[in-house]
Short mmCIF file of C-alpha atoms in Angstrom, two decimals:
data_model
loop_
_atom_site.label_atom_id
_atom_site.label_comp_id
_atom_site.label_asym_id
_atom_site.label_seq_id
_atom_site.Cartn_x
_atom_site.Cartn_y
_atom_site.Cartn_z
CA UNK A 18 -28.95 -26.23 41.99
CA UNK A 19 -31.83 -28.31 40.50
CA UNK A 20 -31.59 -30.61 37.72
CA UNK A 21 -34.21 -28.63 35.99
CA UNK A 22 -32.61 -25.33 36.64
CA UNK A 23 -29.07 -26.74 35.36
CA UNK A 24 -30.99 -28.23 32.18
CA UNK A 25 -32.28 -24.66 31.57
CA UNK A 26 -29.12 -22.85 32.07
CA UNK A 27 -27.40 -25.42 29.39
CA UNK A 28 -30.30 -24.69 26.75
CA UNK A 29 -29.47 -20.94 27.23
CA UNK A 30 -25.94 -21.38 26.77
CA UNK A 31 -26.32 -23.35 23.72
CA UNK A 32 -28.77 -20.95 22.30
CA UNK A 33 -26.50 -18.07 23.06
CA UNK A 34 -23.53 -19.72 21.40
CA UNK A 35 -25.55 -20.80 18.49
CA UNK A 36 -26.69 -17.33 17.86
CA UNK A 37 -23.33 -15.77 18.23
CA UNK A 38 -21.90 -18.62 15.62
CA UNK A 39 -25.03 -17.73 13.36
CA UNK A 40 -24.38 -14.03 13.41
CA UNK A 41 -20.82 -14.68 12.37
CA UNK A 42 -21.57 -16.75 9.66
CA UNK A 43 -24.40 -14.51 8.36
CA UNK A 44 -21.83 -11.66 8.19
CA UNK A 45 -19.30 -13.59 6.49
CA UNK A 46 -21.75 -14.95 4.11
CA UNK A 47 -23.44 -11.23 3.47
CA UNK A 48 -19.94 -9.87 2.83
CA UNK A 49 -19.40 -12.43 0.17
CA UNK A 50 -22.50 -11.77 -1.54
CA UNK A 51 -21.99 -8.02 -1.67
CA UNK A 52 -18.24 -8.58 -2.74
CA UNK A 53 -19.16 -11.03 -5.69
CA UNK A 54 -21.39 -8.13 -6.86
CA UNK A 55 -18.51 -6.12 -7.62
CA UNK A 56 -17.46 -7.19 -10.98
CA UNK A 57 -13.71 -6.03 -10.98
CA UNK A 58 -12.93 -7.54 -7.46
CA UNK A 59 -10.73 -10.53 -7.75
CA UNK A 60 -10.05 -11.18 -4.09
CA UNK A 61 -10.81 -10.19 -0.55
CA UNK A 62 -8.64 -10.91 2.39
CA UNK A 63 -9.33 -10.04 6.03
CA UNK A 64 -6.89 -10.49 8.70
CA UNK A 65 -8.04 -9.93 12.76
CA UNK A 66 -5.28 -9.75 15.06
CA UNK A 67 -3.08 -11.39 12.42
CA UNK A 68 -5.34 -14.24 11.75
CA UNK A 69 -7.17 -14.80 8.28
CA UNK A 70 -11.05 -14.52 9.40
CA UNK A 71 -12.14 -13.80 5.47
CA UNK A 72 -10.27 -15.37 2.43
CA UNK A 73 -12.23 -14.91 -0.73
CA UNK A 74 -10.98 -16.01 -4.13
CA UNK A 75 -13.96 -14.47 -6.16
CA UNK A 76 -12.44 -14.38 -9.81
CA UNK A 77 -8.72 -13.91 -9.75
CA UNK A 78 -6.00 -16.44 -9.94
CA UNK A 79 -5.74 -17.40 -6.08
CA UNK A 80 -4.63 -15.57 -2.98
CA UNK A 81 -1.20 -16.99 -3.26
CA UNK A 82 -0.64 -16.03 -6.92
CA UNK A 83 1.33 -12.72 -7.55
CA UNK A 84 -0.41 -10.15 -9.34
CA UNK A 85 0.28 -6.72 -10.77
CA UNK A 86 -0.49 -4.43 -7.81
CA UNK A 87 0.00 -1.26 -10.04
CA UNK A 88 0.69 1.91 -7.88
CA UNK A 89 0.12 -0.03 -4.49
CA UNK A 90 4.18 -0.64 -5.39
CA UNK A 91 4.49 2.97 -3.70
CA UNK A 92 3.36 1.76 -0.33
CA UNK A 93 5.73 -1.28 -0.88
CA UNK A 94 8.76 0.87 -1.81
CA UNK A 95 8.13 3.16 1.08
CA UNK A 96 8.69 0.45 3.32
CA UNK A 97 11.65 -0.48 1.51
CA UNK A 98 13.17 2.91 2.07
CA UNK A 99 12.20 2.72 5.79
CA UNK A 100 14.43 -0.39 5.83
CA UNK A 101 17.21 1.35 4.13
CA UNK A 102 17.07 4.07 6.37
CA UNK A 103 17.24 1.57 9.32
CA UNK A 104 20.31 -0.14 8.05
CA UNK A 105 22.11 3.38 7.39
CA UNK A 106 21.96 2.67 3.42
CA UNK A 107 20.21 6.05 3.29
CA UNK A 108 20.80 8.82 5.61
CA UNK A 109 16.89 9.69 6.46
CA UNK A 110 14.21 11.56 5.12
CA UNK A 111 15.97 14.93 5.07
CA UNK A 112 18.77 13.56 2.77
CA UNK A 113 18.67 15.38 -0.77
CA UNK A 114 17.92 13.26 -3.51
CA UNK A 115 20.88 14.42 -5.47
CA UNK A 116 23.32 13.18 -2.69
CA UNK A 117 21.39 9.67 -2.71
CA UNK A 118 21.60 9.42 -6.60
CA UNK A 119 25.35 10.50 -6.92
CA UNK A 120 26.35 10.04 -10.59
CA UNK A 121 22.94 9.44 -11.78
CA UNK A 122 22.14 13.18 -11.62
CA UNK A 123 22.37 14.55 -15.24
CA UNK A 124 24.16 17.89 -16.02
CA UNK A 125 21.12 19.35 -17.26
CA UNK A 126 18.92 18.80 -14.09
CA UNK A 127 16.59 21.68 -13.48
CA UNK A 128 17.97 24.08 -11.12
CA UNK A 129 16.72 23.61 -7.36
CA UNK A 130 16.43 19.83 -7.69
CA UNK A 131 19.12 19.65 -5.00
CA UNK A 132 16.68 20.86 -2.58
CA UNK A 133 14.41 17.78 -3.07
CA UNK A 134 14.64 15.17 -0.19
CA UNK A 135 13.99 11.57 0.07
CA UNK A 136 10.79 12.65 2.33
CA UNK A 137 9.43 15.00 -0.69
CA UNK A 138 9.54 12.07 -3.04
CA UNK A 139 7.84 9.82 -0.44
CA UNK A 140 4.99 12.12 0.14
CA UNK A 141 4.70 13.00 -3.70
CA UNK A 142 5.93 16.54 -2.98
CA UNK A 143 8.65 16.82 -5.04
CA UNK A 144 7.65 20.05 -6.84
CA UNK A 145 8.48 18.94 -10.17
CA UNK A 146 6.24 18.53 -13.31
CA UNK A 147 4.26 15.12 -12.82
CA UNK A 148 5.12 11.95 -14.96
CA UNK A 149 1.92 10.45 -14.47
CA UNK A 150 -1.46 10.94 -16.38
CA UNK A 151 -1.04 12.47 -19.57
CA UNK A 152 2.69 12.92 -19.26
CA UNK A 153 3.41 9.13 -18.46
CA UNK A 154 4.05 7.77 -22.21
CA UNK A 155 6.54 10.43 -22.86
CA UNK A 156 8.41 9.60 -19.46
CA UNK A 157 8.50 5.57 -20.00
CA UNK A 158 9.34 5.72 -23.61
CA UNK A 159 12.20 8.16 -22.85
CA UNK A 160 15.94 7.03 -23.13
CA UNK A 161 16.59 7.45 -19.32
CA UNK A 162 13.89 7.91 -16.90
CA UNK A 163 15.89 9.25 -13.85
CA UNK A 164 17.15 12.15 -16.17
CA UNK A 165 13.68 12.66 -17.58
CA UNK A 166 12.34 13.23 -14.28
CA UNK A 167 15.10 15.58 -13.06
CA UNK A 168 14.92 17.77 -16.14
CA UNK A 169 11.11 18.38 -15.46
CA UNK A 170 10.16 22.19 -14.66
CA UNK A 171 9.05 23.03 -11.29
CA UNK A 172 5.36 23.81 -10.90
CA UNK A 173 5.57 24.15 -7.09
CA UNK A 174 8.04 24.19 -4.38
CA UNK A 175 9.33 20.95 -2.68
CA UNK A 176 7.07 20.13 0.13
CA UNK A 177 4.58 21.71 -1.54
CA UNK A 178 1.16 20.36 -3.27
CA UNK A 179 0.92 16.65 -3.47
CA UNK A 180 1.70 15.97 -7.23
CA UNK A 181 0.96 12.22 -7.96
CA UNK A 182 3.98 11.09 -10.15
CA UNK A 183 5.61 7.55 -10.23
CA UNK A 184 8.59 9.64 -11.62
CA UNK A 185 9.03 10.60 -8.01
CA UNK A 186 8.89 7.06 -6.56
CA UNK A 187 10.91 5.90 -9.34
CA UNK A 188 13.71 8.21 -7.91
CA UNK A 189 13.78 6.52 -4.99
CA UNK A 190 14.16 3.18 -6.48
CA UNK A 191 17.46 4.62 -8.35
CA UNK A 192 18.40 5.93 -4.91
CA UNK A 193 18.39 2.73 -3.41
CA UNK A 194 20.35 1.03 -5.96
CA UNK A 195 22.93 3.75 -6.24
CA UNK A 196 23.60 3.92 -2.25
CA UNK A 197 23.15 0.16 -1.76
CA UNK A 198 24.93 -0.88 -4.90
CA UNK A 199 22.48 -3.71 -5.40
CA UNK A 200 19.23 -3.58 -7.50
CA UNK A 201 15.92 -2.97 -5.90
CA UNK A 202 14.68 -6.29 -6.54
CA UNK A 203 17.77 -7.83 -4.62
CA UNK A 204 16.84 -5.45 -1.82
CA UNK A 205 13.45 -6.48 -1.77
CA UNK A 206 13.60 -10.02 -1.83
CA UNK A 207 16.75 -9.61 1.21
CA UNK A 208 15.04 -7.05 3.19
CA UNK A 209 11.49 -7.75 3.31
CA UNK A 210 10.98 -11.03 1.07
CA UNK A 211 13.17 -13.05 3.49
CA UNK A 212 11.50 -12.05 6.56
CA UNK A 213 8.17 -11.83 5.36
CA UNK A 214 7.95 -14.85 2.97
CA UNK A 215 7.53 -12.58 -0.07
CA UNK A 216 8.73 -14.21 -3.36
CA UNK A 217 9.08 -10.60 -5.25
CA UNK A 218 9.30 -11.93 -8.95
CA UNK A 219 11.13 -9.72 -11.15
CA UNK A 220 9.24 -6.71 -12.48
CA UNK A 221 9.59 -3.91 -15.15
CA UNK A 222 12.94 -1.77 -15.33
CA UNK A 223 14.15 1.41 -16.88
CA UNK A 224 16.45 1.72 -19.96
CA UNK A 225 19.38 1.51 -17.41
CA UNK A 226 18.08 -1.42 -15.66
CA UNK A 227 16.66 0.24 -12.64
CA UNK A 228 13.40 -1.58 -11.30
CA UNK A 229 10.25 0.42 -11.79
CA UNK A 230 9.90 2.55 -8.49
CA UNK A 231 6.33 2.94 -7.42
CA UNK A 232 4.26 0.78 -10.03
CA UNK A 233 3.93 -3.00 -11.57
CA UNK A 234 5.29 -4.76 -8.72
CA UNK A 235 3.97 -8.54 -8.71
CA UNK A 236 2.47 -9.74 -5.33
CA UNK A 237 -0.22 -11.94 -3.84
CA UNK A 238 -2.93 -10.88 -1.62
CA UNK A 239 -1.41 -12.87 1.33
CA UNK A 240 1.99 -11.27 0.70
CA UNK A 241 0.34 -7.71 0.84
CA UNK A 242 -1.40 -8.55 3.95
CA UNK A 243 2.03 -9.32 5.64
CA UNK A 244 3.29 -5.54 4.57
CA UNK A 245 0.08 -4.44 5.91
CA UNK A 246 0.61 -6.44 9.26
CA UNK A 247 4.38 -5.37 9.47
CA UNK A 248 3.22 -1.49 9.69
CA UNK A 249 0.42 -2.72 12.09
CA UNK A 250 3.14 -4.31 14.45
CA UNK A 251 5.11 -1.32 14.34
CA UNK A 252 7.92 -2.60 11.98
CA UNK A 253 8.05 -6.05 13.68
CA UNK A 254 8.30 -9.54 12.55
CA UNK A 255 8.09 -11.83 15.39
CA UNK A 256 11.19 -10.88 17.44
CA UNK A 257 12.86 -9.27 14.33
CA UNK A 258 12.51 -5.29 13.65
CA UNK A 259 12.77 -4.13 10.02
CA UNK A 260 11.89 -0.66 10.71
CA UNK A 261 11.00 1.52 13.84
CA UNK A 262 7.79 2.39 15.27
CA UNK A 263 8.83 6.02 14.51
CA UNK A 264 8.81 5.08 10.58
CA UNK A 265 5.18 3.86 10.87
CA UNK A 266 4.32 6.85 12.66
CA UNK A 267 5.80 9.37 10.46
CA UNK A 268 4.53 7.01 7.35
CA UNK A 269 0.97 7.49 8.75
CA UNK A 270 1.42 11.48 9.29
CA UNK A 271 -0.40 13.22 6.60
CA UNK A 272 1.33 15.89 4.55
CA UNK A 273 -0.10 16.69 1.29
CA UNK A 274 -3.61 15.90 0.16
CA UNK A 275 -4.82 13.76 -2.83
CA UNK A 276 -6.43 15.74 -5.61
CA UNK A 277 -8.78 12.90 -6.43
CA UNK A 278 -10.07 11.88 -2.96
CA UNK A 279 -9.07 14.78 -0.62
CA UNK A 280 -7.37 12.06 1.70
CA UNK A 281 -4.05 13.01 3.29
CA UNK A 282 -1.08 11.48 2.23
CA UNK A 283 1.96 10.21 4.32
CA UNK A 284 4.78 8.16 3.12
CA UNK A 285 3.34 5.59 0.85
CA UNK A 286 -0.27 5.66 2.68
CA UNK A 287 -3.17 7.61 2.43
CA UNK A 288 -5.20 8.46 5.49
CA UNK A 289 -8.60 7.88 5.65
CA UNK A 290 -11.01 6.76 8.85
CA UNK A 291 -12.99 3.58 8.48
CA UNK A 292 -16.13 3.19 10.25
CA UNK A 293 -15.19 6.15 12.29
CA UNK A 294 -11.78 4.21 13.22
CA UNK A 295 -8.29 5.79 12.40
CA UNK A 296 -7.25 3.95 9.09
CA UNK A 297 -4.45 4.01 6.42
CA UNK A 298 -4.29 2.54 3.00
CA UNK A 299 -2.48 1.92 -0.11
CA UNK A 300 -3.88 1.95 -3.41
CA UNK A 301 -3.21 0.88 -7.13
CA UNK A 302 -4.93 1.42 -10.43
CA UNK A 303 -8.13 -0.72 -11.08
CA UNK A 304 -8.92 -1.40 -7.31
CA UNK A 305 -5.43 -2.78 -5.85
CA UNK A 306 -6.03 -1.80 -2.25
CA UNK A 307 -4.11 -2.45 1.20
CA UNK A 308 -5.94 -1.09 4.33
CA UNK A 309 -4.77 -1.20 8.30
CA UNK A 310 -6.99 -0.20 10.87
CA UNK A 311 -4.90 -0.31 14.03
CA UNK A 312 -7.25 0.30 16.50
CA UNK A 313 -9.42 -2.68 15.47
CA UNK A 314 -6.47 -5.05 14.93
CA UNK A 315 -7.20 -5.21 11.27
CA UNK A 316 -5.46 -5.69 8.08
CA UNK A 317 -7.36 -5.81 4.63
CA UNK A 318 -6.44 -6.59 1.06
CA UNK A 319 -8.36 -6.67 -2.03
CA UNK A 320 -7.13 -7.17 -5.73
CA UNK A 321 -9.02 -6.31 -8.51
CA UNK A 322 -9.06 -6.18 -12.49
CA UNK A 323 -6.06 -4.11 -13.47
CA UNK A 324 -6.98 -3.40 -17.22
CA UNK A 325 -8.29 -0.19 -18.52
CA UNK A 326 -10.46 1.39 -18.01
CA UNK A 327 -10.55 2.00 -14.15
CA UNK A 328 -13.58 3.40 -12.52
CA UNK A 329 -11.08 5.24 -9.77
CA UNK A 330 -12.31 6.74 -6.61
CA UNK A 331 -16.18 5.51 -7.50
CA UNK A 332 -14.78 1.90 -7.00
CA UNK A 333 -12.82 2.76 -4.16
CA UNK A 334 -15.90 4.05 -2.57
CA UNK A 335 -17.52 0.88 -3.50
CA UNK A 336 -14.74 -1.29 -1.91
CA UNK A 337 -14.82 0.70 1.20
CA UNK A 338 -18.33 0.40 1.79
CA UNK A 339 -18.23 -3.37 1.91
CA UNK A 340 -15.68 -2.93 4.69
CA UNK A 341 -17.98 -0.49 6.60
CA UNK A 342 -20.90 -2.61 6.11
CA UNK A 343 -20.02 -5.86 7.09
CA UNK A 344 -16.53 -6.12 8.43
CA UNK A 345 -16.06 -3.04 10.65
CA UNK A 346 -19.26 -4.00 12.76
CA UNK A 347 -18.60 -7.33 13.02
CA UNK A 348 -15.04 -6.96 14.21
CA UNK A 349 -15.43 -3.89 16.43
CA UNK A 350 -15.24 -4.76 20.06
#
């Protein structure tokens, strides 16, 4: 090969490499620019194949500072239930909630609550009148949150419509506490915190001392990413298995559908494609978001301003537009 041809090939290689790097820099800078235009957005973290490729602290307290993740707590609680089943503390998703709750079931419980299973609660298909929305205040101001939920009337059958209700997921926290003989906080620190390096500061409790199941957990963006990676890796952290791949599959199987987005809901996860790729997400009030796209080996976390009012599904669409316009095209093979 002549020296002239070698020099030409070298110049071509430098040009191609520089172009690729420039393109990589462009999508990240454009993503950062558009992310900053969302006034509620506090942070954006993107992991590809387990490595951080975007880490934006836009206007929040930082990527390592625990923040209120609101109802994204339901996704974390579902992971706890999965570990509880793996460890034999809970029997499985078909176990009736009254069995797991033991003495916490009130004598005045609504007839038929014995038909509600752990799976019904995980998929928000208990059939009981909701404790969220306009019923939320009466519930959290009651003397006994568990009793309040179990004495609501049925508005559908167990396993019927998805009825978004934090009362349902709070029953799961109570079931974990009763069945394990330890607080949900202690279980979270032991079962998830230790292997995933998550701190789990204490969060709200009900009048009986049961930690709020499905709301107001405190986690950082990087800690949330660890939960996403746990599911993306089939329940494994390195060589340690916290729950089975079957738990991931059943968690990502749609059952009911959201009345707000029409997205199917599994066990703590909504199902929605992202850029044509199957995707799964957990969501909390104000714009807290954890998204996993297994086919692209992608995990995304967004934290946002949790204070009212919340723009709801409109803001979710804006968040997803960021990912579909910038992240998916850049990381698609």
